[in-house]
Each structure stands twice: as C-alpha cells, then as structure tokens.
C-alpha cells in the first residue's frame, strides 16, 4: 500500500476495487489490526488502532473469503457457537433470540437444521454459504465490518442478495467490501468506491457516480471527446 489516505464514517458502505495484486486484501487486513503499517496510522474514533489493539479490535470484524464455519455443524449450530464466543456475557435466552433474528436476516431460517457441509457436498448453495460465513461475524458487537471478496464465485443474483444483506449492516456501522470484478449494478449499491491501482496506490475515493464521471472526463481529455458519460 502506497500513500493511501481516506475517511470512513458511520453508515457508509465502501467498495474496495482494483486488479489482482493491487492490495485489496492487504488493506482490509491492515484495517483489521492484522498487518501493522511501517509508515502511517489508522485512527479509529480518535485513537490509533495499533496503539490500542486490545481495546479496539473487539469492535472490528474481518470476514475472509474462505469459509470460517464448521462443515460438520448445522447452520444454526455454527451461529450458536459464534454468538457464544463473541458475546459470552449475554444470557442464553438472549443468545437464542439473536441467533433466530440473524437466521431470518440472512435468509437461512429454513436451512437452520441443515449441515453446513463443504462446497462439494452441496448441502448449501454458494450464496447460502457466503451468507452463513458473513453471519458468523455479523452476530457480534462489531462497528466495523471488513468483507474480503464476499461475492467471489457467485452469480449476479446471489451477489446482489449477499450485498443487500451486507447493506443492511451499514445503517449505523462502517462496512468495507472488496470486489474483484464488480458490475455497475453492484458498484451502485455502495456509498463510496475506493479504487486501488498496481503498486497499492489509490486511484480514486468518492461516490460511485463521481468515479464514473472522473474517469470519463480523463478519457475525454486523452481522446479529445466531449460527450457526456454514458
């Protein structure tokens, strides 16, 4: 990562884009407290993240691209285990209510007694697996969610469904999601777009519509065209 600077606020859902190897996953892991930068700081609520890891990391959820759930447990059992680990102070009844609500929010209520399984076993569809994987961290107390390629390998319809669920988090949270090959429809589901270029440099940060206009103007200057963006 090279010379990246931006601000994220509560309620914002930010798309991290760029070619393979540009630093998308590195950026998310740095924001998660897993990779301390050699130069520069990450400030969260006025406190340096890497100077206050013990106090701040409980409020940051990093959701990797790989499945984090146990394939030998049922869908509900995975969430039961996750809520017990992430909010152990809650009474058992409150944990149960939280799991029931999350199953409904994830669209997995009818699959609650189904084994999570592996991708080869097909107990769950690709979209259902992604939603369960996200739900493991969504059930905690985090205020910042970092999704690494939550739509990889999914159809356009499943991708939209997953992002709609992620979108529901952004009402009073900060949400980052890296997307390798975003369609225009997916990009427009975000409040902000962060585009990385090769070498970990930031090419753009702002609204999705502003990004289209910014690069269209650059293209017109380069080619001598004067048309409005499509």
Coordinates of N, CA and C in Angstrom, one line a residue:
X1 N 0.8 -1.2 0.0 CA 0.0 0.0 0.0 C 0.9 1.2 0.0
X2 N 0.5 2.2 -0.8 CA 1.4 3.4 -1.0 C 0.6 4.7 -1.0
X3 N 0.8 5.4 0.1 CA 0.2 6.8 0.1 C -1.3 6.8 0.1
X4 N -1.9 5.9 0.9 CA -3.4 5.8 0.9 C -3.9 6.6 2.1
X5 N -4.9 7.5 1.8 CA -5.5 8.3 2.9 C -7.0 8.5 2.6
X6 N -7.8 8.2 3.5 CA -9.3 8.4 3.3 C -10.0 8.4 4.7
X7 N -11.2 8.8 4.7 CA -12.0 8.8 6.0 C -13.3 8.0 5.7
X8 N -13.6 7.2 6.7 CA -14.9 6.4 6.6 C -15.7 6.8 7.8
X9 N -17.0 6.9 7.6 CA -17.9 7.4 8.7 C -19.0 6.3 8.9
X10 N -19.7 6.4 10.0 CA -20.8 5.5 10.4 C -21.9 5.6 9.3
X11 N -22.4 4.4 9.0 CA -23.5 4.4 8.0 C -23.0 4.2 6.5
X12 N -21.7 4.2 6.3 CA -21.1 4.2 5.0 C -20.8 2.7 4.6
X13 N -21.1 2.4 3.4 CA -20.7 1.1 2.8 C -19.7 1.4 1.7
X14 N -18.5 0.9 1.8 CA -17.4 1.2 0.9 C -16.9 0.0 0.1
X15 N -16.9 0.2 -1.2 CA -16.4 -0.9 -2.1 C -14.9 -0.7 -2.4
X16 N -14.1 -1.7 -2.2 CA -12.7 -1.7 -2.5 C -12.4 -2.5 -3.8
X17 N -11.9 -1.8 -4.8 CA -11.8 -2.4 -6.1 C -10.3 -2.3 -6.6
X18 N -10.0 -3.0 -7.6 CA -8.7 -2.9 -8.3 C -8.3 -4.3 -8.8
X19 N -7.2 -4.3 -9.6 CA -6.8 -5.5 -10.3 C -6.1 -6.4 -9.2
X20 N -6.0 -7.7 -9.6 CA -5.3 -8.7 -8.7 C -3.9 -8.2 -8.3
X21 N -3.6 -8.3 -7.0 CA -2.3 -7.9 -6.5 C -2.1 -6.5 -6.2
X22 N -3.2 -5.7 -6.3 CA -3.1 -4.2 -6.0 C -3.2 -3.9 -4.5
X23 N -3.5 -4.9 -3.7 CA -3.5 -4.6 -2.3 C -4.9 -4.6 -1.6
X24 N -5.9 -5.1 -2.2 CA -7.3 -5.0 -1.6 C -7.3 -5.8 -0.3
X25 N -6.8 -7.1 -0.3 CA -6.8 -7.9 0.9 C -5.9 -7.3 1.9
X26 N -4.7 -6.8 1.5 CA -3.8 -6.2 2.4 C -4.4 -5.0 3.1
X27 N -5.1 -4.2 2.4 CA -5.8 -3.0 3.0 C -6.8 -3.5 4.1
X28 N -7.6 -4.5 3.8 CA -8.6 -4.9 4.8 C -7.9 -5.5 6.0
X29 N -6.8 -6.3 5.8 CA -6.1 -6.9 6.9 C -5.4 -5.8 7.8
X30 N -5.0 -4.8 7.1 CA -4.4 -3.6 7.8 C -5.4 -2.9 8.7
X31 N -6.6 -2.7 8.1 CA -7.7 -2.1 8.9 C -8.2 -3.0 10.0
X32 N -8.0 -4.3 9.8 CA -8.5 -5.3 10.8 C -7.5 -5.4 12.0
X33 N -6.4 -4.8 11.9 CA -5.4 -4.9 13.0 C -4.5 -6.1 12.9
X34 N -4.4 -6.7 11.7 CA -3.6 -7.9 11.4 C -2.2 -7.6 10.8
X35 N -2.1 -6.4 10.1 CA -0.8 -6.0 9.5 C -0.5 -4.6 9.8
X36 N 0.4 -4.4 10.7 CA 0.8 -3.0 11.1 C 1.6 -2.3 10.0
X37 N 1.1 -1.2 9.6 CA 1.9 -0.4 8.5 C 3.2 0.1 9.1
X38 N 4.2 0.0 8.2 CA 5.6 0.6 8.6 C 5.5 2.1 8.8
X39 N 4.7 2.7 7.9 CA 4.6 4.2 8.0 C 3.1 4.5 8.0
X40 N 2.7 5.6 8.8 CA 1.4 6.0 8.8 C 0.6 5.4 9.9
X41 N -0.7 5.8 10.1 CA -1.5 5.4 11.2 C -2.9 5.1 10.7
X42 N -3.6 4.3 11.4 CA -5.1 4.1 11.3 C -5.7 4.6 12.5
X43 N -6.6 5.6 12.4 CA -7.2 6.2 13.6 C -8.7 5.8 13.6
X44 N -9.1 5.3 14.8 CA -10.5 4.8 15.0 C -11.1 5.6 16.2
X45 N -12.1 6.4 15.9 CA -12.6 7.2 17.0 C -11.6 8.1 17.7
X46 N -10.6 8.5 17.0 CA -9.6 9.4 17.6 C -8.4 8.6 18.2
X47 N -8.5 7.3 18.3 CA -7.4 6.5 18.9 C -6.6 5.7 17.8
X48 N -5.3 5.7 17.9 CA -4.5 4.9 16.9 C -4.8 3.4 17.1
X49 N -5.2 2.7 16.0 CA -5.6 1.3 16.1 C -4.5 0.5 16.7
X50 N -3.3 0.6 16.1 CA -2.2 -0.3 16.5 C -1.6 0.1 17.9
X51 N -2.0 1.2 18.5 CA -1.7 1.5 19.8 C -2.7 1.1 20.8
X52 N -3.9 0.7 20.3 CA -5.0 0.3 21.2 C -5.7 -1.0 20.7
X53 N -4.9 -2.0 20.2 CA -5.4 -3.2 19.6 C -6.4 -3.9 20.6
X54 N -6.0 -4.1 21.8 CA -6.8 -4.8 22.8 C -8.2 -4.2 23.0
X55 N -8.2 -2.9 23.0 CA -9.4 -2.1 23.3 C -10.3 -2.0 22.0
X56 N -9.7 -1.9 20.8 CA -10.4 -1.6 19.6 C -10.8 -2.8 18.7
X57 N -9.9 -3.9 18.7 CA -10.2 -5.0 17.8 C -11.5 -5.7 18.1
X58 N -12.1 -5.7 19.3 CA -13.4 -6.4 19.5 C -14.5 -5.7 18.7
X59 N -14.3 -4.5 18.3 CA -15.3 -3.8 17.5 C -15.0 -3.8 16.0
X60 N -14.1 -4.6 15.6 CA -13.8 -4.8 14.2 C -13.9 -6.3 13.8
X61 N -14.7 -6.5 12.7 CA -15.0 -7.9 12.3 C -14.4 -8.0 10.9
X62 N -13.5 -9.0 10.7 CA -12.8 -9.3 9.4 C -13.4 -10.6 8.9
X63 N -14.1 -10.6 7.8 CA -14.7 -11.8 7.2 C -13.9 -12.2 6.0
X64 N -13.1 -13.3 6.1 CA -12.2 -13.7 5.0 C -13.0 -14.3 3.9
X65 N -12.4 -14.5 2.7 CA -13.0 -15.1 1.6 C -13.3 -16.6 1.8
X66 N -12.4 -17.2 2.5 CA -12.6 -18.7 2.8 C -13.6 -18.9 3.9
X67 N -14.3 -20.0 3.8 CA -15.3 -20.4 4.8 C -14.7 -20.5 6.2
X68 N -15.4 -19.8 7.1 CA -14.9 -19.9 8.5 C -15.8 -20.8 9.4
X69 N -16.9 -21.3 8.8 CA -17.8 -22.1 9.6 C -17.3 -23.6 9.6
X70 N -17.9 -24.4 10.5 CA -17.5 -25.8 10.7 C -18.5 -26.6 9.8
X71 N -17.9 -27.3 8.8 CA -18.8 -28.1 7.9 C -19.5 -29.2 8.5
X72 N -19.1 -29.7 9.7 CA -19.7 -30.8 10.4 C -20.8 -30.3 11.3
X73 N -21.0 -29.0 11.5 CA -22.1 -28.5 12.3 C -23.2 -28.0 11.4
X74 N -24.4 -28.0 11.9 CA -25.6 -27.5 11.2 C -25.5 -25.9 11.2
X75 N -26.3 -25.3 10.3 CA -26.3 -23.9 10.2 C -26.5 -23.2 11.5
X76 N -27.6 -23.6 12.2 CA -27.9 -23.0 13.5 C -26.8 -23.2 14.5
X77 N -26.2 -24.4 14.5 CA -25.1 -24.7 15.5 C -23.9 -23.9 15.2
X78 N -23.6 -23.6 14.0 CA -22.5 -22.7 13.7 C -22.7 -21.3 14.3
X79 N -24.0 -20.8 14.2 CA -24.3 -19.5 14.7 C -24.3 -19.5 16.2
X80 N -24.8 -20.6 16.8 CA -24.9 -20.8 18.3 C -23.4 -20.7 18.8
X81 N -22.5 -21.4 18.2 CA -21.1 -21.4 18.6 C -20.5 -19.9 18.5
X82 N -20.8 -19.3 17.4 CA -20.3 -18.0 17.1 C -20.8 -16.9 18.1
X83 N -22.1 -17.0 18.5 CA -22.6 -16.0 19.4 C -22.0 -16.3 20.8
X84 N -21.8 -17.5 21.1 CA -21.3 -17.9 22.5 C -19.8 -17.3 22.6
X85 N -19.1 -17.4 21.5 CA -17.7 -16.9 21.5 C -17.6 -15.4 21.5
X86 N -18.5 -14.7 20.7 CA -18.4 -13.3 20.5 C -19.1 -12.5 21.6
X87 N -20.2 -13.0 22.1 CA -20.9 -12.2 23.2 C -21.2 -13.2 24.4
X88 N -20.2 -13.7 25.0 CA -20.4 -14.7 26.1 C -21.1 -14.1 27.3
X89 N -21.1 -12.8 27.4 CA -21.8 -12.2 28.6 C -23.3 -12.2 28.5
X90 N -23.8 -12.5 27.3 CA -25.3 -12.5 27.1 C -25.9 -13.7 27.8
X91 N -27.1 -13.6 28.4 CA -27.8 -14.8 28.9 C -28.1 -15.7 27.7
X92 N -28.3 -17.0 28.0 CA -28.6 -18.0 27.0 C -29.8 -17.6 26.2
X93 N -30.9 -17.1 26.8 CA -32.1 -16.7 26.1 C -31.8 -15.6 25.1
X94 N -31.0 -14.6 25.5 CA -30.7 -13.5 24.6 C -29.9 -14.0 23.4
X95 N -29.0 -14.9 23.7 CA -28.2 -15.5 22.6 C -29.1 -16.2 21.6
X96 N -30.1 -17.0 22.1 CA -31.1 -17.7 21.2 C -31.9 -16.7 20.4
X97 N -32.3 -15.6 21.0 CA -33.1 -14.6 20.2 C -32.2 -14.0 19.1
X98 N -30.9 -13.7 19.5 CA -30.0 -13.1 18.5 C -29.8 -14.1 17.3
X99 N -29.6 -15.4 17.6 CA -29.4 -16.4 16.5 C -30.7 -16.5 15.6
X100 N -31.8 -16.5 16.3 CA -33.1 -16.6 15.5 C -33.2 -15.4 14.6
X101 N -32.9 -14.2 15.1 CA -33.1 -13.0 14.3 C -32.1 -13.0 13.1
X102 N -30.8 -13.5 13.4 CA -29.8 -13.5 12.4 C -30.1 -14.5 11.3
X103 N -30.7 -15.6 11.7 CA -31.1 -16.6 10.7 C -32.1 -16.0 9.7
X104 N -33.1 -15.3 10.2 CA -34.1 -14.7 9.4 C -33.5 -13.6 8.5
X105 N -32.6 -12.8 9.1 CA -32.0 -11.7 8.3 C -31.1 -12.2 7.2
X106 N -30.5 -13.4 7.4 CA -29.6 -14.0 6.4 C -30.4 -14.8 5.4
X107 N -31.7 -15.0 5.6 CA -32.5 -15.8 4.7 C -32.1 -17.3 4.8
X108 N -31.7 -17.7 6.1 CA -31.3 -19.1 6.3 C -32.2 -19.8 7.3
X109 N -33.3 -19.2 7.6 CA -34.2 -19.8 8.6 C -34.6 -21.2 8.3
X110 N -35.0 -21.5 7.0 CA -35.4 -22.8 6.6 C -34.3 -23.8 6.5
X111 N -33.0 -23.3 6.5 CA -31.9 -24.2 6.5 C -31.2 -24.4 7.8
X112 N -31.8 -23.9 8.9 CA -31.2 -23.9 10.2 C -30.7 -25.3 10.6
X113 N -31.4 -26.4 10.3 CA -31.1 -27.7 10.7 C -30.3 -28.5 9.6
X114 N -29.9 -27.8 8.6 CA -29.1 -28.4 7.6 C -27.6 -28.3 7.8
X115 N -26.9 -29.4 7.6 CA -25.4 -29.4 7.7 C -24.8 -28.3 6.8
X116 N -23.8 -27.6 7.4 CA -23.1 -26.6 6.5 C -22.4 -27.2 5.4
X117 N -21.7 -28.3 5.7 CA -21.0 -29.1 4.7 C -19.9 -28.4 3.9
X118 N -19.4 -29.0 2.9 CA -18.3 -28.5 2.1 C -18.9 -28.0 0.7
X119 N -18.1 -27.3 0.0 CA -18.6 -26.9 -1.4 C -19.0 -28.1 -2.2
X120 N -18.3 -29.2 -2.0 CA -18.6 -30.4 -2.9 C -19.9 -31.1 -2.5
X121 N -20.3 -31.0 -1.2 CA -21.4 -31.7 -0.7 C -22.8 -31.1 -1.1
X122 N -22.8 -29.8 -1.4 CA -24.0 -29.1 -1.9 C -25.1 -29.1 -0.9
X123 N -24.9 -29.2 0.4 CA -25.9 -29.0 1.3 C -26.5 -27.6 1.3
X124 N -25.6 -26.6 1.0 CA -26.0 -25.2 0.9 C -25.5 -24.7 -0.5
X125 N -26.2 -23.8 -1.1 CA -25.8 -23.2 -2.3 C -24.6 -22.2 -2.0
X126 N -24.0 -21.8 -3.1 CA -22.8 -20.8 -2.9 C -23.2 -19.6 -2.2
X127 N -24.4 -19.0 -2.6 CA -24.9 -17.8 -1.9 C -25.2 -18.0 -0.4
X128 N -25.8 -19.2 -0.1 CA -26.1 -19.5 1.3 C -24.9 -19.7 2.1
X129 N -23.8 -20.3 1.5 CA -22.6 -20.4 2.2 C -21.9 -19.1 2.5
X130 N -22.0 -18.2 1.6 CA -21.4 -16.8 1.8 C -22.2 -16.1 2.9
X131 N -23.5 -16.2 2.9 CA -24.3 -15.6 3.9 C -24.1 -16.1 5.3
X132 N -23.9 -17.5 5.4 CA -23.6 -18.1 6.7 C -22.2 -17.6 7.1
X133 N -21.3 -17.6 6.2 CA -19.9 -17.1 6.6 C -19.9 -15.7 7.1
X134 N -20.7 -14.8 6.5 CA -20.8 -13.4 6.9 C -21.5 -13.3 8.3
X135 N -22.5 -14.2 8.4 CA -23.3 -14.2 9.7 C -22.6 -14.5 10.9
X136 N -21.5 -15.3 10.8 CA -20.7 -15.6 12.0 C -20.1 -14.4 12.7
X137 N -19.8 -13.4 11.9 CA -19.2 -12.1 12.5 C -20.3 -11.1 12.7
X138 N -21.3 -11.1 11.8 CA -22.4 -10.1 12.0 C -23.2 -10.3 13.3
X139 N -23.0 -11.4 13.9 CA -23.8 -11.7 15.1 C -23.2 -11.1 16.4
X140 N -22.0 -10.5 16.2 CA -21.2 -10.0 17.4 C -21.6 -8.5 17.6
X141 N -20.6 -7.8 18.2 CA -20.8 -6.4 18.6 C -20.0 -5.4 17.8
X142 N -19.5 -5.9 16.6 CA -18.6 -5.0 15.8 C -19.3 -3.8 15.3
X143 N -18.5 -2.7 15.1 CA -19.0 -1.5 14.5 C -18.3 -1.3 13.1
X144 N -17.3 -2.1 12.8 CA -16.6 -2.0 11.5 C -16.6 -3.4 11.0
X145 N -17.1 -3.6 9.7 CA -17.1 -4.9 9.1 C -16.2 -4.8 7.8
X146 N -15.3 -5.8 7.7 CA -14.4 -5.9 6.6 C -14.6 -7.2 5.8
X147 N -15.3 -7.1 4.7 CA -15.6 -8.3 3.9 C -14.6 -8.5 2.7
X148 N -13.8 -9.6 2.7 CA -12.9 -9.9 1.7 C -13.5 -10.7 0.6
X149 N -13.9 -10.1 -0.5 CA -14.5 -10.7 -1.7 C -15.7 -11.5 -1.3
X150 N -16.8 -10.9 -0.8 CA -17.9 -11.7 -0.4 C -18.8 -12.2 -1.5
X151 N -18.5 -11.7 -2.7 CA -19.3 -12.2 -3.9 C -18.5 -13.1 -4.8
X152 N -17.3 -13.5 -4.5 CA -16.5 -14.3 -5.4 C -17.2 -15.6 -5.7
X153 N -17.2 -16.0 -6.9 CA -17.8 -17.3 -7.3 C -19.3 -17.4 -7.4
X154 N -20.0 -16.2 -7.1 CA -21.4 -16.2 -7.1 C -22.0 -15.7 -8.4
X155 N -23.3 -16.1 -8.7 CA -24.0 -15.5 -9.8 C -24.3 -14.0 -9.5
X156 N -24.7 -13.3 -10.5 CA -25.1 -11.9 -10.3 C -26.2 -11.8 -9.3
X157 N -27.2 -12.7 -9.4 CA -28.4 -12.6 -8.4 C -27.9 -12.9 -7.0
X158 N -27.1 -13.9 -6.8 CA -26.6 -14.2 -5.5 C -25.7 -13.1 -4.9
X159 N -24.9 -12.5 -5.8 CA -24.1 -11.4 -5.4 C -24.9 -10.2 -4.9
X160 N -26.0 -9.9 -5.6 CA -26.8 -8.8 -5.2 C -27.5 -9.2 -3.8
X161 N -27.9 -10.4 -3.6 CA -28.5 -10.8 -2.4 C -27.6 -10.7 -1.2
X162 N -26.3 -11.2 -1.4 CA -25.3 -11.0 -0.3 C -25.1 -9.6 0.0
X163 N -24.9 -8.7 -1.0 CA -24.7 -7.3 -0.8 C -25.9 -6.6 -0.2
X164 N -27.1 -7.0 -0.5 CA -28.2 -6.5 0.2 C -28.2 -6.7 1.7
X165 N -27.8 -7.9 2.1 CA -27.7 -8.3 3.5 C -26.5 -7.4 4.1
X166 N -25.4 -7.4 3.4 CA -24.3 -6.5 3.9 C -24.8 -5.1 4.0
X167 N -25.6 -4.6 3.1 CA -26.1 -3.3 3.0 C -26.9 -3.0 4.3
X168 N -27.6 -4.0 4.8 CA -28.5 -3.8 6.0 C -27.6 -3.4 7.2
X169 N -26.3 -3.8 7.2 CA -25.4 -3.5 8.3 C -25.0 -2.1 8.3
X170 N -25.0 -1.4 7.2 CA -24.4 -0.1 7.0 C -25.3 1.0 7.6
X171 N -26.4 0.7 8.2 CA -27.3 1.7 8.7 C -26.6 2.5 9.8
X172 N -25.9 1.9 10.7 CA -25.2 2.6 11.7 C -23.8 2.0 12.0
X173 N -23.2 1.3 10.9 CA -21.9 0.7 11.0 C -21.0 1.3 9.9
X174 N -19.7 0.9 9.9 CA -18.9 1.1 8.8 C -18.6 -0.2 8.1
X175 N -18.8 -0.3 6.8 CA -18.7 -1.6 6.1 C -17.8 -1.4 4.9
X176 N -16.7 -2.2 4.8 CA -15.9 -2.3 3.6 C -16.1 -3.7 3.0
X177 N -16.1 -3.7 1.7 CA -16.2 -5.0 0.9 C -15.3 -4.9 -0.3
X178 N -14.4 -5.8 -0.4 CA -13.5 -5.8 -1.6 C -14.3 -6.7 -2.7
X179 N -14.3 -6.2 -3.9 CA -14.9 -6.8 -5.0 C -13.9 -6.9 -6.2
X180 N -13.7 -8.1 -6.7 CA -12.7 -8.2 -7.8 C -13.2 -7.8 -9.1
X181 N -14.4 -8.2 -9.5 CA -15.0 -7.9 -10.8 C -16.4 -7.3 -10.6
X182 N -16.5 -6.1 -10.1 CA -17.9 -5.6 -9.9 C -18.6 -5.1 -11.1
X183 N -19.9 -5.4 -11.2 CA -20.7 -4.9 -12.3 C -21.1 -3.5 -11.8
X184 N -21.7 -2.7 -12.8 CA -22.1 -1.4 -12.5 C -23.3 -1.4 -11.5
X185 N -24.1 -2.4 -11.5 CA -25.2 -2.6 -10.6 C -24.7 -2.8 -9.2
X186 N -23.7 -3.6 -9.0 CA -23.1 -3.9 -7.7 C -22.4 -2.6 -7.2
X187 N -21.7 -1.9 -8.0 CA -21.0 -0.7 -7.5 C -22.0 0.3 -7.0
X188 N -23.1 0.4 -7.6 CA -24.1 1.4 -7.3 C -24.8 1.1 -6.0
X189 N -24.6 -0.1 -5.4 CA -25.2 -0.5 -4.1 C -24.3 0.1 -3.0
X190 N -23.2 0.7 -3.3 CA -22.3 1.2 -2.3 C -22.4 2.8 -2.2
X191 N -22.0 3.3 -1.0 CA -22.0 4.8 -0.8 C -20.7 5.4 -1.4
X192 N -19.6 4.6 -1.2 CA -18.3 5.1 -1.7 C -17.6 4.0 -2.4
X193 N -16.7 4.4 -3.3 CA -15.8 3.5 -4.0 C -14.4 3.9 -3.8
X194 N -13.6 2.9 -3.5 CA -12.1 3.1 -3.3 C -11.4 2.2 -4.3
X195 N -10.8 2.8 -5.3 CA -10.1 2.1 -6.4 C -8.6 2.1 -6.2
X196 N -8.0 0.9 -6.1 CA -6.6 0.8 -6.0 C -6.0 0.5 -7.3
X197 N -4.8 0.9 -7.6 CA -4.1 0.6 -8.8 C -2.9 -0.2 -8.4
X198 N -2.2 -0.7 -9.4 CA -1.0 -1.6 -9.2 C 0.0 -0.8 -8.4
X199 N 0.7 -1.5 -7.5 CA 1.6 -0.9 -6.6 C 1.0 -0.4 -5.3
X200 N -0.3 -0.7 -5.1 CA -1.0 -0.3 -3.9 C -1.3 1.2 -3.8
X201 N -1.4 1.9 -5.0 CA -1.7 3.3 -5.0 C -3.2 3.5 -5.1
X202 N -3.7 4.6 -4.5 CA -5.1 4.9 -4.6 C -5.4 5.8 -5.8
X203 N -6.2 5.2 -6.7 CA -6.6 5.9 -7.9 C -7.8 6.8 -7.8
X204 N -8.7 6.4 -6.8 CA -9.9 7.2 -6.6 C -10.6 6.8 -5.3
X205 N -11.2 7.8 -4.7 CA -12.0 7.6 -3.5 C -13.2 8.6 -3.5
X206 N -14.4 8.1 -3.5 CA -15.5 9.0 -3.6 C -16.8 8.2 -4.0
X207 N -17.8 8.9 -4.4 CA -19.0 8.3 -4.8 C -18.9 7.4 -6.1
X208 N -19.6 6.4 -6.2 CA -19.6 5.6 -7.5 C -19.9 6.4 -8.7
X209 N -20.9 7.2 -8.6 CA -21.2 8.1 -9.8 C -20.1 9.0 -10.1
X210 N -19.5 9.6 -9.0 CA -18.4 10.5 -9.2 C -17.2 9.8 -9.9
X211 N -17.0 8.5 -9.5 CA -15.9 7.8 -10.1 C -16.1 7.7 -11.6
X212 N -17.3 7.4 -12.1 CA -17.6 7.2 -13.5 C -17.3 8.6 -14.2
X213 N -17.8 9.7 -13.6 CA -17.6 11.0 -14.2 C -16.1 11.4 -14.2
X214 N -15.4 11.0 -13.2 CA -14.0 11.4 -13.1 C -13.2 10.7 -14.2
X215 N -13.4 9.4 -14.4 CA -12.6 8.7 -15.4 C -13.1 9.0 -16.8
X216 N -14.4 9.3 -16.9 CA -14.9 9.7 -18.2 C -14.2 11.0 -18.7
X217 N -14.1 12.0 -17.8 CA -13.5 13.2 -18.1 C -12.0 13.0 -18.5
X218 N -11.4 12.1 -17.7 CA -10.0 11.8 -18.0 C -9.8 11.2 -19.4
X219 N -10.8 10.3 -19.7 CA -10.8 9.7 -21.0 C -11.0 10.7 -22.2
X220 N -12.0 11.6 -21.9 CA -12.3 12.6 -22.9 C -11.1 13.6 -23.2
X221 N -10.4 13.9 -22.1 CA -9.2 14.8 -22.2 C -8.1 14.0 -23.0
X222 N -8.0 12.7 -22.8 CA -7.0 12.0 -23.5 C -7.3 11.8 -25.0
X223 N -8.6 11.6 -25.3 CA -9.0 11.3 -26.7 C -9.5 12.5 -27.4
X224 N -9.8 13.6 -26.7 CA -10.4 14.8 -27.3 C -11.9 14.8 -27.5
X225 N -12.6 13.7 -26.9 CA -14.0 13.7 -27.0 C -14.6 14.7 -26.0
X226 N -15.9 15.0 -26.2 CA -16.5 16.0 -25.3 C -17.9 15.5 -25.0
X227 N -18.2 14.2 -25.1 CA -19.5 13.7 -24.8 C -19.7 13.5 -23.3
X228 N -21.0 13.5 -22.9 CA -21.3 13.2 -21.5 C -21.1 11.7 -21.2
X229 N -20.8 11.4 -20.0 CA -20.6 9.9 -19.7 C -21.9 9.1 -20.0
X230 N -21.7 7.9 -20.4 CA -22.9 7.0 -20.8 C -23.7 6.7 -19.5

